[in-house]
mmCIF file of C-alpha atoms and ligand atoms in Angstrom:
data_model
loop_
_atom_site.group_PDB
_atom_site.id
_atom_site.type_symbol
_atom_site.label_atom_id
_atom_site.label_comp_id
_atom_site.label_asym_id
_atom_site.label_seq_id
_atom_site.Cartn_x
_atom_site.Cartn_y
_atom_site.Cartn_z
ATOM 1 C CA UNK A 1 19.320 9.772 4.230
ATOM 2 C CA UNK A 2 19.425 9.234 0.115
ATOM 3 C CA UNK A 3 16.457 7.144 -0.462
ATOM 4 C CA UNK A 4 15.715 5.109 -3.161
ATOM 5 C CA UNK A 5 12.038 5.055 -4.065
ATOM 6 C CA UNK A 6 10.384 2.369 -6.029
ATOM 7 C CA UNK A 7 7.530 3.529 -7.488
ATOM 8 C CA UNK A 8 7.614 6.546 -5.669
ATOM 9 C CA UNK A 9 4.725 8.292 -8.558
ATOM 10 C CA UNK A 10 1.951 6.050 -7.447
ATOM 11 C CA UNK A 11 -0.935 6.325 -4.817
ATOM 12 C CA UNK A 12 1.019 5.523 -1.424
ATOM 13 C CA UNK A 13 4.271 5.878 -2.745
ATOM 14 C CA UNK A 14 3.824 9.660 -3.824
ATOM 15 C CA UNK A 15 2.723 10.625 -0.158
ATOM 16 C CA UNK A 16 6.059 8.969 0.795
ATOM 17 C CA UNK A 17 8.046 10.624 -1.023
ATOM 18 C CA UNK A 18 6.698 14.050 -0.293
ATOM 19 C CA UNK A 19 6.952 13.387 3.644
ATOM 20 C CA UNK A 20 10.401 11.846 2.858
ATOM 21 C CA UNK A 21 11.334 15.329 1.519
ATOM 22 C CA UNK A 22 9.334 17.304 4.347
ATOM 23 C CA UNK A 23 11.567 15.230 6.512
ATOM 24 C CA UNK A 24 14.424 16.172 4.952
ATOM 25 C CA UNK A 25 15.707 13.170 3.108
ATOM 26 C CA UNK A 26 16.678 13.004 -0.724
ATOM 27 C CA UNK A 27 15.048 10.773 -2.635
ATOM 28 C CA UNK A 28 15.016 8.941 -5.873
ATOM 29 C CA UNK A 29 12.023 7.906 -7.833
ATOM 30 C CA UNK A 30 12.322 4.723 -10.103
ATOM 31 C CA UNK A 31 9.064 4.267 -11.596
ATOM 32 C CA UNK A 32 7.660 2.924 -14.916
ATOM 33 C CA UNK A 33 5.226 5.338 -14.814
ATOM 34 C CA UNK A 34 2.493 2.427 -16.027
ATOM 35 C CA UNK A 35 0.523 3.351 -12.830
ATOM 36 C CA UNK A 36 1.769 6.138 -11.333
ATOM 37 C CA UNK A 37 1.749 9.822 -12.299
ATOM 38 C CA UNK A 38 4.804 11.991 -13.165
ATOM 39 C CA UNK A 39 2.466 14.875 -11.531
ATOM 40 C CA UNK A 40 2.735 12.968 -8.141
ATOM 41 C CA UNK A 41 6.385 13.092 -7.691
ATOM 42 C CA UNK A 42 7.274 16.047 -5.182
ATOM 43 C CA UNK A 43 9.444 18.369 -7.461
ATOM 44 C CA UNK A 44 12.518 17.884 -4.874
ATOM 45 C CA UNK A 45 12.790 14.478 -5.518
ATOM 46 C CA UNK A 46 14.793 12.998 -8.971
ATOM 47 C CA UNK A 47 12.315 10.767 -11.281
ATOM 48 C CA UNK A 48 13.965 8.209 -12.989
ATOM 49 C CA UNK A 49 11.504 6.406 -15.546
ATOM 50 C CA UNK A 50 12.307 3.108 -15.604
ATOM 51 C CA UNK A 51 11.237 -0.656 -15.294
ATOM 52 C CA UNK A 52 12.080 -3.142 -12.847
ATOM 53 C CA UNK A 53 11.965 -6.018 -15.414
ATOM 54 C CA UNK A 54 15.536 -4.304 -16.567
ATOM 55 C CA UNK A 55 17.972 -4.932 -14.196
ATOM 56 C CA UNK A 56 20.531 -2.733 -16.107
ATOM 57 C CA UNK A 57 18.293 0.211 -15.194
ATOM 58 C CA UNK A 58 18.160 -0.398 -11.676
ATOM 59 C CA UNK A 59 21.714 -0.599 -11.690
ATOM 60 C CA UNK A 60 22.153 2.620 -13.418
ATOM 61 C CA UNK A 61 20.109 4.477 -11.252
ATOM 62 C CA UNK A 62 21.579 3.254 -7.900
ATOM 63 C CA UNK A 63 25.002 3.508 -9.689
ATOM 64 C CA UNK A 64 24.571 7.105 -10.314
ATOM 65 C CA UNK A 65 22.605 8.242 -6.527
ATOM 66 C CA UNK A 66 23.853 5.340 -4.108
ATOM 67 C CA UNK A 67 20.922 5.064 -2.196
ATOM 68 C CA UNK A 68 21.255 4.589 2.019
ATOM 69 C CA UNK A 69 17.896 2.685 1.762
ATOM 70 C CA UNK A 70 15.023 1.317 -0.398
ATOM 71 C CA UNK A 71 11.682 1.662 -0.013
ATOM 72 C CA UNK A 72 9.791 -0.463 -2.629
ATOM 73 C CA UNK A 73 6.602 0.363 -3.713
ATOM 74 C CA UNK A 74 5.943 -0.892 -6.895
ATOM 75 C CA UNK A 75 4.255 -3.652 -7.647
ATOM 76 C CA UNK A 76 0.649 -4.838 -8.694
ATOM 77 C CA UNK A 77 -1.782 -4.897 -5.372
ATOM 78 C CA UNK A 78 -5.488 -6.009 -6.784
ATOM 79 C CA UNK A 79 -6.232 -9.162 -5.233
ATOM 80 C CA UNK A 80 -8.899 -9.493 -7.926
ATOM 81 C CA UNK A 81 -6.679 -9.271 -10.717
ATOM 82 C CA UNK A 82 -4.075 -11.605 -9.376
ATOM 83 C CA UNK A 83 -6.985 -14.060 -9.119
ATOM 84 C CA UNK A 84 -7.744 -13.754 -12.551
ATOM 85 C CA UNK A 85 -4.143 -13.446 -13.670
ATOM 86 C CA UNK A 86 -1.712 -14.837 -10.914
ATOM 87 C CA UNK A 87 1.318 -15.059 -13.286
ATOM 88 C CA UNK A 88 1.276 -11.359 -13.473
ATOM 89 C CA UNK A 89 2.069 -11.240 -9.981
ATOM 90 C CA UNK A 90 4.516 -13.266 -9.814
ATOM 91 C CA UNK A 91 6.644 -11.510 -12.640
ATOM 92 C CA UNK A 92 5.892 -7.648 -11.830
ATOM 93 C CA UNK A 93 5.776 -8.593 -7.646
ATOM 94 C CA UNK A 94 8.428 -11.280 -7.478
ATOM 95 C CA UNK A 95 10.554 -11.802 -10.234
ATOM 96 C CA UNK A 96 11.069 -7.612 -10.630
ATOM 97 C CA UNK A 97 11.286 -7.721 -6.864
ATOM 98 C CA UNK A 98 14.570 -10.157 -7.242
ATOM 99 C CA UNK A 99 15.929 -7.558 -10.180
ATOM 100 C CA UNK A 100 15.970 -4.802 -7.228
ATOM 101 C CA UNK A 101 17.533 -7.293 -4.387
ATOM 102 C CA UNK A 102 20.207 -8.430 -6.930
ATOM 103 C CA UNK A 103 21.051 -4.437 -6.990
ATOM 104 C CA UNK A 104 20.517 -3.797 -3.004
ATOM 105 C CA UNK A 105 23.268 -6.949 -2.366
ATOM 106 C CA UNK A 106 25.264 -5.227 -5.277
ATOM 107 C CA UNK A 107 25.535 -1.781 -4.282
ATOM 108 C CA UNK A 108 25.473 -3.108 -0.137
ATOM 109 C CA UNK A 109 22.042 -0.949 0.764
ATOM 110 C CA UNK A 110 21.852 -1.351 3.738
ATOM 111 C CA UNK A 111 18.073 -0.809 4.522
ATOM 112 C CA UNK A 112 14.641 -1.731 2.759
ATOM 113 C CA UNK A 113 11.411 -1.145 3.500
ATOM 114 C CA UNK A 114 9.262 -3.212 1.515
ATOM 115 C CA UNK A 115 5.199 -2.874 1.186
ATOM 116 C CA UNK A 116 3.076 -5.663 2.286
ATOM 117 C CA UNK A 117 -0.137 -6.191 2.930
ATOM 118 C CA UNK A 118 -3.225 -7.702 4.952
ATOM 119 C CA UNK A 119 -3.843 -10.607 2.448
ATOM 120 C CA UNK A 120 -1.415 -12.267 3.923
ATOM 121 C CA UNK A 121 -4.247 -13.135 6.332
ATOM 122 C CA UNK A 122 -7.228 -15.043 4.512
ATOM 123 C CA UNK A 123 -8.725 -16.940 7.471
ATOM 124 C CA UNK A 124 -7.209 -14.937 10.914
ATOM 125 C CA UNK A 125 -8.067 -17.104 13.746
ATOM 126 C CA UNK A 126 -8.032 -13.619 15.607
ATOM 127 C CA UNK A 127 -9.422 -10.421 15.333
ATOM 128 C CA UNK A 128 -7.472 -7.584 15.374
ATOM 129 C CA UNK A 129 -4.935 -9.321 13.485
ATOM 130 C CA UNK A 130 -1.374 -8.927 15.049
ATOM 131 C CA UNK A 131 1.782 -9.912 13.709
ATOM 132 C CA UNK A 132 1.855 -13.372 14.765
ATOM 133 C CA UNK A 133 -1.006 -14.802 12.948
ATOM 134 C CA UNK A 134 -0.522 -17.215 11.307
ATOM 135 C CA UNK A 135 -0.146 -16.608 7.191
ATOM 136 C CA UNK A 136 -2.488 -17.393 4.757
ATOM 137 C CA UNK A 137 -1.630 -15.332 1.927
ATOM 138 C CA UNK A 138 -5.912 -14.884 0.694
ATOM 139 C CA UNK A 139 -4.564 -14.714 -3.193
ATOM 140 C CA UNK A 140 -1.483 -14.919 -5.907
ATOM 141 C CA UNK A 141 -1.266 -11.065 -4.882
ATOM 142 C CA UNK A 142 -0.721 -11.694 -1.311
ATOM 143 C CA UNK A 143 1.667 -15.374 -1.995
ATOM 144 C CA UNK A 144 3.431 -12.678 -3.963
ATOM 145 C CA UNK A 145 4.300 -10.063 -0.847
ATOM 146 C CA UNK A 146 4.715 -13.271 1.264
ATOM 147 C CA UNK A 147 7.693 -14.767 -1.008
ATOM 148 C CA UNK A 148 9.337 -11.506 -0.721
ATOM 149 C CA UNK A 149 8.937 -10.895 2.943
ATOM 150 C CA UNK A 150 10.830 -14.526 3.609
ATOM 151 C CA UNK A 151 13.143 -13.453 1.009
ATOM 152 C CA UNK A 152 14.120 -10.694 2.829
ATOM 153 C CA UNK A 153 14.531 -12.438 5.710
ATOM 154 C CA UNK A 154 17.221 -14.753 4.054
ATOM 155 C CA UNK A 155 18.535 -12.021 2.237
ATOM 156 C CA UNK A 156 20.034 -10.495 5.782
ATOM 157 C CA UNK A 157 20.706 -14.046 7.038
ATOM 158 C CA UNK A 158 23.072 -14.122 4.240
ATOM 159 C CA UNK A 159 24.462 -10.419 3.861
ATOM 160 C CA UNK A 160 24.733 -9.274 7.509
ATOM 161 C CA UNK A 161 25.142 -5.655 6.601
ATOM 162 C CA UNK A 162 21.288 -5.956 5.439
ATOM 163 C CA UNK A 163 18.176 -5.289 7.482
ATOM 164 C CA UNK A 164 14.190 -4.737 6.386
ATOM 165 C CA UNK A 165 11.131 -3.548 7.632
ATOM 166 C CA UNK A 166 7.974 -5.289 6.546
ATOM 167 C CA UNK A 167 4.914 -2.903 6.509
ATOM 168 C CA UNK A 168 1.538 -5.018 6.258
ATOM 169 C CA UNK A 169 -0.820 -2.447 5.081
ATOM 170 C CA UNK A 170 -4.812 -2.970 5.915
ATOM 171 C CA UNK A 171 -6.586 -0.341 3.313
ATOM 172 C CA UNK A 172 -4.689 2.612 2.373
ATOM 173 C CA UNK A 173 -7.054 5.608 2.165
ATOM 174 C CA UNK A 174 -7.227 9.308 2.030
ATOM 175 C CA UNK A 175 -5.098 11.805 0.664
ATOM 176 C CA UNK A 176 -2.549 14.831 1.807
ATOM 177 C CA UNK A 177 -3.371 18.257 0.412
ATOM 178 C CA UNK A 178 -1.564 18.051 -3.018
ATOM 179 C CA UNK A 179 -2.099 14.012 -3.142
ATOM 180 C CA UNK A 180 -4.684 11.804 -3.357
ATOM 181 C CA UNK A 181 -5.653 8.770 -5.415
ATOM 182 C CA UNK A 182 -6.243 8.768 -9.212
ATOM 183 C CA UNK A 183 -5.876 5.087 -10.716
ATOM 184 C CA UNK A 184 -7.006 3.871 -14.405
ATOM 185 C CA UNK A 185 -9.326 2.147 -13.983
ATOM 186 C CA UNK A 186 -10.593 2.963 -10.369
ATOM 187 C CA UNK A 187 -11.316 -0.579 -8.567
ATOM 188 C CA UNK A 188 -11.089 0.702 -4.737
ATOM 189 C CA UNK A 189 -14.378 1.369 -2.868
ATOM 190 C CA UNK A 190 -13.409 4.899 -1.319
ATOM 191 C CA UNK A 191 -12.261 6.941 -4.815
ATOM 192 C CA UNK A 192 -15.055 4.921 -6.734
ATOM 193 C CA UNK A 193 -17.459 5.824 -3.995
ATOM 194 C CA UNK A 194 -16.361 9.655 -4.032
ATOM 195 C CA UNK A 195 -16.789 9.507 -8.168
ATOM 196 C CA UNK A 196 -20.092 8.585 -8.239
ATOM 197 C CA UNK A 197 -20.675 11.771 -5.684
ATOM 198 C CA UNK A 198 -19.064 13.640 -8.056
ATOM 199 C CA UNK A 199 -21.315 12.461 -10.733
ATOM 200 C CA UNK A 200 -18.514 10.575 -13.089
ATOM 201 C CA UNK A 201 -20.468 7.337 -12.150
ATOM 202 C CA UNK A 202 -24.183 6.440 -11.565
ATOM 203 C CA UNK A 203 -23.659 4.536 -8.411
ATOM 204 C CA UNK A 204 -21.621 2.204 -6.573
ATOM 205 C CA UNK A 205 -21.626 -1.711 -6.932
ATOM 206 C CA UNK A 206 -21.437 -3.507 -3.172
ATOM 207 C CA UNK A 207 -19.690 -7.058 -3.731
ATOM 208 C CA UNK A 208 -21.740 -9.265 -1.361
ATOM 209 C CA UNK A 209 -23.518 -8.919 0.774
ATOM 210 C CA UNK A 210 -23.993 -12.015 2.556
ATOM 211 C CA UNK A 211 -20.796 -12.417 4.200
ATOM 212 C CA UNK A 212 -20.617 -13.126 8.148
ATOM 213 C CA UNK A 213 -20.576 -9.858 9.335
ATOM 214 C CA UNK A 214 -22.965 -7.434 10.951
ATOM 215 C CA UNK A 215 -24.344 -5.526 8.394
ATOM 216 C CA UNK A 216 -23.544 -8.719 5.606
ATOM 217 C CA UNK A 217 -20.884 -6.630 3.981
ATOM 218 C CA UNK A 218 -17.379 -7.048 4.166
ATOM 219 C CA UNK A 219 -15.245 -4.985 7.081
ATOM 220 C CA UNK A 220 -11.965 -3.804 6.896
ATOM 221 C CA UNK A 221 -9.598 -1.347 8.405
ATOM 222 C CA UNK A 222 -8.474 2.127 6.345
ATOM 223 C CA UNK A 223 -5.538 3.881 7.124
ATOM 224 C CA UNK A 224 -4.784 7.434 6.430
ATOM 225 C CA UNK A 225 -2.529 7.540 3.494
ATOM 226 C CA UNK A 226 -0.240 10.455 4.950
ATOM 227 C CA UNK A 227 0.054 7.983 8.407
ATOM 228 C CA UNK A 228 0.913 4.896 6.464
ATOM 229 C CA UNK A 229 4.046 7.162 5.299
ATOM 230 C CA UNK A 230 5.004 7.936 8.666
ATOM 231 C CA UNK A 231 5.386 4.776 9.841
ATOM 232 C CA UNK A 232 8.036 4.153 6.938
ATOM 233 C CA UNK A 233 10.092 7.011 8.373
ATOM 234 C CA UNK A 234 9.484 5.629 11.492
ATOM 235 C CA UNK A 235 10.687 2.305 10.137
ATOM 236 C CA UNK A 236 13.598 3.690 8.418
ATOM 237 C CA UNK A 237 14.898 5.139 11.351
ATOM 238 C CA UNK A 238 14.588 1.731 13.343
ATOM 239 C CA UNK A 239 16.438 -0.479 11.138
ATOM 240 C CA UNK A 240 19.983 -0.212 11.135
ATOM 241 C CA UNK A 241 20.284 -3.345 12.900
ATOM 242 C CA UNK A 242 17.521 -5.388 12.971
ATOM 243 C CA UNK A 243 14.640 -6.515 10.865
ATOM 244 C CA UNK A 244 11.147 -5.299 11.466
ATOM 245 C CA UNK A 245 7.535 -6.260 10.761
ATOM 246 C CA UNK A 246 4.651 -4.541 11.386
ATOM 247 C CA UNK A 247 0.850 -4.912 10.652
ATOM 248 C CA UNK A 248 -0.618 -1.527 9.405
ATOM 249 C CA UNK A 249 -4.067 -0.241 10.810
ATOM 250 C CA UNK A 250 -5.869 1.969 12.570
ATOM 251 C CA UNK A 251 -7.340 -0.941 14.762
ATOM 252 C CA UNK A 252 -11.439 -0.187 13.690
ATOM 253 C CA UNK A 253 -13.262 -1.807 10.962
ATOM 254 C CA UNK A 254 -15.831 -0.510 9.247
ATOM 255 C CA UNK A 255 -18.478 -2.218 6.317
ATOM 256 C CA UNK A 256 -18.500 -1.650 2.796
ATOM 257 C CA UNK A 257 -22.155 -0.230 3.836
ATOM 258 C CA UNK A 258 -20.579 1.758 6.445
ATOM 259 C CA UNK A 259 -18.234 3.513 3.908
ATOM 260 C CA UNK A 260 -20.961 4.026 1.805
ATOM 261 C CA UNK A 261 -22.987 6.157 4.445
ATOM 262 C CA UNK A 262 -20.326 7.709 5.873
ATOM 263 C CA UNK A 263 -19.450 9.185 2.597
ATOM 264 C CA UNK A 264 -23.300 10.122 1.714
ATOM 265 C CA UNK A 265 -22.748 12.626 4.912
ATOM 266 C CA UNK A 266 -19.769 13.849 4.059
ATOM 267 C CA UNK A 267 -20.535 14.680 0.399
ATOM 268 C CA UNK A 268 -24.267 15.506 0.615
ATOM 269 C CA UNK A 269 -24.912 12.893 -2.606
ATOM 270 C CA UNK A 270 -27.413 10.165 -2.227
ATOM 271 C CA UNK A 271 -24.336 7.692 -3.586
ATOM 272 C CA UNK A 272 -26.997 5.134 -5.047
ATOM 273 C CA UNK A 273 -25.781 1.812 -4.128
ATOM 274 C CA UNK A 274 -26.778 -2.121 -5.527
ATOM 275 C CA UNK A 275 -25.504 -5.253 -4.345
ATOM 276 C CA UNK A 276 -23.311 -7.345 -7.123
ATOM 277 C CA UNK A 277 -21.844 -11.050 -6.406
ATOM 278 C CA UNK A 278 -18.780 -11.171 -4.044
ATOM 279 C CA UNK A 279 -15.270 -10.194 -5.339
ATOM 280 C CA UNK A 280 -13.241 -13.512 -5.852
ATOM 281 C CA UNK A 281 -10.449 -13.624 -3.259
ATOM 282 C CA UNK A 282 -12.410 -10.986 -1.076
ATOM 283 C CA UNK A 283 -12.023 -11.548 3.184
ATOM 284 C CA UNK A 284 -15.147 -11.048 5.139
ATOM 285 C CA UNK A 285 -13.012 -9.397 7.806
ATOM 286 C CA UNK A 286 -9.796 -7.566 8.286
ATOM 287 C CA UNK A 287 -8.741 -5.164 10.961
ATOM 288 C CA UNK A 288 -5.095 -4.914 11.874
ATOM 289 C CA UNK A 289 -3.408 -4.593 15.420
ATOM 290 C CA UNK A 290 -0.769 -2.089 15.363
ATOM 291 C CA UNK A 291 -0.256 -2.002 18.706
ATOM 292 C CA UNK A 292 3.188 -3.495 18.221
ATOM 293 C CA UNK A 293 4.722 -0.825 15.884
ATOM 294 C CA UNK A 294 3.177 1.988 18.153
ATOM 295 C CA UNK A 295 4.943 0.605 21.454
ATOM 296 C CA UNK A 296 8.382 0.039 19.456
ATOM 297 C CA UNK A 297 8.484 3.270 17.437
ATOM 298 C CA UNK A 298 5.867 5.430 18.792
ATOM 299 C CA UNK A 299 3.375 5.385 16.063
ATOM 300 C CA UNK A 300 0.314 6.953 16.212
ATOM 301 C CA UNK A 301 -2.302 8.119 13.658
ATOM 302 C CA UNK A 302 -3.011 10.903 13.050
ATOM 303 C CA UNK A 303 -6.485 9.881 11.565
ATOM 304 C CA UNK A 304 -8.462 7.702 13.579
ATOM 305 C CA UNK A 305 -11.630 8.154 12.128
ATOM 306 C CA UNK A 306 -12.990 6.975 9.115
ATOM 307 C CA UNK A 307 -14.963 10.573 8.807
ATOM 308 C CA UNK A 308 -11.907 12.118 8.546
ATOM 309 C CA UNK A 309 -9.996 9.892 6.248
ATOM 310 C CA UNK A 310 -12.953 10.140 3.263
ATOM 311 C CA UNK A 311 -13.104 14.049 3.958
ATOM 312 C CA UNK A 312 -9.440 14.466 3.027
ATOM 313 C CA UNK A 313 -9.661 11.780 -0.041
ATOM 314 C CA UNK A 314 -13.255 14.193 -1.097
ATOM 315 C CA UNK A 315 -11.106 17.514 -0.541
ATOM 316 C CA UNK A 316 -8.704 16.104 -2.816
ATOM 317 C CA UNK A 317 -11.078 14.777 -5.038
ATOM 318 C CA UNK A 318 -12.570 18.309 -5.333
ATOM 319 C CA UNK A 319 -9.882 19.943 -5.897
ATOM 320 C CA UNK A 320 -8.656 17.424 -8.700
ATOM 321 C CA UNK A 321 -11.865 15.924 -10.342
ATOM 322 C CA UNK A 322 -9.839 14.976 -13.425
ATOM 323 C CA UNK A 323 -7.055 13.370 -11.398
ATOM 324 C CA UNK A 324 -3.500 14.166 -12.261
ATOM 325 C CA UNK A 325 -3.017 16.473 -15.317
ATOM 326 C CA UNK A 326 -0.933 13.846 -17.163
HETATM 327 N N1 UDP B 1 -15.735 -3.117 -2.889
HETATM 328 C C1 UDP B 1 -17.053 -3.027 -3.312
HETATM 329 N N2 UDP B 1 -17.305 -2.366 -4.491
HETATM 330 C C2 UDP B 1 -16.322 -1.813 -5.251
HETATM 331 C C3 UDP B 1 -14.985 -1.897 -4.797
HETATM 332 C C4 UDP B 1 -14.731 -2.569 -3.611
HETATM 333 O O1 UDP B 1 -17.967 -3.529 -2.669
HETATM 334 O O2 UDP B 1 -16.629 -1.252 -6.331
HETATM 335 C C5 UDP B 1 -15.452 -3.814 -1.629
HETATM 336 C C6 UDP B 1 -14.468 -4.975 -1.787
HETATM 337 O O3 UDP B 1 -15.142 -6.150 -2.165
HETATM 338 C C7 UDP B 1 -13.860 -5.037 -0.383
HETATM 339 C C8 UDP B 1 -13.906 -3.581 0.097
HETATM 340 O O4 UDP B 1 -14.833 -2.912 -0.750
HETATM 341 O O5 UDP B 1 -14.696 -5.803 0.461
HETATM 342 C C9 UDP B 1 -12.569 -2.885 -0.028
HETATM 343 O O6 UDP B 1 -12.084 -3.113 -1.339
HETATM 344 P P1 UDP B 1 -10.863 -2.327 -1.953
HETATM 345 O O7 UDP B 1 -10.719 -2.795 -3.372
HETATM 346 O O8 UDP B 1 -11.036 -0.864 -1.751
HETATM 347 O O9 UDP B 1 -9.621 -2.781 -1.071
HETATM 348 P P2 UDP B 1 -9.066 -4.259 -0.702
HETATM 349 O O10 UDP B 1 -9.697 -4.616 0.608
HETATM 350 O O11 UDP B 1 -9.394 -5.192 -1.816
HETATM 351 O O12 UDP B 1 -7.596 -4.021 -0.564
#
């Protein structure tokens, strides 16, 4: 299938792209390249460099590969930083969002796989969360993923030749052999853990510790990078005539203090940790139920274990201390 692949350089969308193209697809990269790496696009797919602000763009690119479906990764996804500066959200997550719709009812693409997330659920009245829980996005970044996930939903009221997959993803982690995670500035606790192992930072900063959890840090639920990509081939493949939505996870949670440890044995670094004040926006809890997109499509991680998830992010790490060399 031709796939068209919003921001298809950065972290999750990079390991997408390069299983898209194990799995034989062609893709097309449209990214700005203001977070993502040129370095992280798999040499068989076509970079375009452009911005989703510029609807004249989009349109050239899709006019030029007509893309079968869209997967749409870019967009901001620091629930810190939208608290601090929400109207950044809503232009790079929602207004650029309705720049690439505008081109998916234009060109009649008939499939789009968007990336959500797990702050759509601030205050879960149950644990795992499933799909039916009821929606409290937890910040401007998750109202952000919300809008568009309704949007999409009218969008193929409207245009019946339309259908979408909604992926909510609980904490992307890990990396694939040639790649891994490599943001400016690092804010996520598994890379900024692994740096201060590698001795580019003095030590790690836990935010809270007094939340109502076991250990008084906050738990949540990381999924391998390379299986969050599989279940958008999965999804791509399920959607020719129905919408989908899915909750992302591998169904364990596990404390910032628990990450901390678990990457102490896997490096061999003492990882000196101190407590800080909690994040603003921050859940004490969140660990998905994916049971739902494992009995429809067949699903199934690969990593289950949070072990094995920071020893392929460290391996990658290793290998790439500098991050991408661009
Ligand atoms: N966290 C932390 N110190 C850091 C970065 C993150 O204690 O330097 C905590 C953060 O407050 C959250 C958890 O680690 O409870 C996971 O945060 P991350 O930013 O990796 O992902 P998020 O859950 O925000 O998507």
């Amino acid at each position: 299938m031709k796939v068209f692949v919003t921001g298809g350089a950065g972290y999750i969308g990079s390991v997408a792209v390069e299983q898209l193209v194990l799995a034989g697809h062609e893709v097309m990269v449209f990214d700005n390249l203001s977070l993502g790496h040129g370095a992280a696009v798999h040499p068989s797919a076509k970079l375009v460099v452009g911005d989703l602000c510029d609807i004249e763009a989009i349109r050239s690119a899709m006019g030029d590969f007509r893309p079968e479906a869209i997967m749409h990764f870019a967009a901001k996804s620091l629930v810190g930083e939208s608290m601090e500066d929400p109207f950044l959200y809503l232009g790079d997550n929602v207004t650029n969002a309705l720049n690439l719709l505008k081109c998916v009812v234009e060109f009649e693409v008939p499939r789009f796989i968007l990336s959500s997330t797990a702050n759509l659920f601030d205050d879960p009245e149950h644990i795992p969360i499933v799909e039916g829980e009821r929606i409290v996005p937890g910040s401007p970044y998750g109202e952000s993923k919300f809008i568009i996930e309704r949007y999409l939903h009218w969008i193929s009221k409207v245009y019946p030749f339309f259908n979408y997959a909604a992926l909510r993803y609980f904490n992307a982690a890990g990396a694939s052999e040639e790649r891994g995670e490599d943001h400016t500035p690092e804010l996520h606790l598994i890379p900024i853990v692994l740096e201060v192992a590698l001795g580019k930072r003095e030590r790690i900063s836990m935010f809270g510790d007094d939340y109502n959890t076991p250990d008084g840090t906050c738990v949540r639920d990381y999924i391998h990078v390379t299986d969050l990509a599989q279940a958008h081939i999965l999804a791509l493949g399920a959607i020719g005539n129905e919408n989908k939505i899915y909750n992302l996870g591998n169904g364990q949670g596990y404390s910032v203090k628990q990450v901390i440890e678990t990457a102490r044995e896997i490096t061999g670094h003492a990882i000196p940790a101190d407590v800080k004040p909690r994040r603003a926006g921050d859940p004490a809890i969140l660990i998905a139920g994916s049971g739902k997109i494992s009995e429809e499509l067949g699903w199934k991680p690969s990593f289950t274990q949070l072990k094995d998830i920071i020893a392929s992010a460290w391996a990658w790490h290793q290998a790439n201390p500098e991050g991408y060399q661009d």
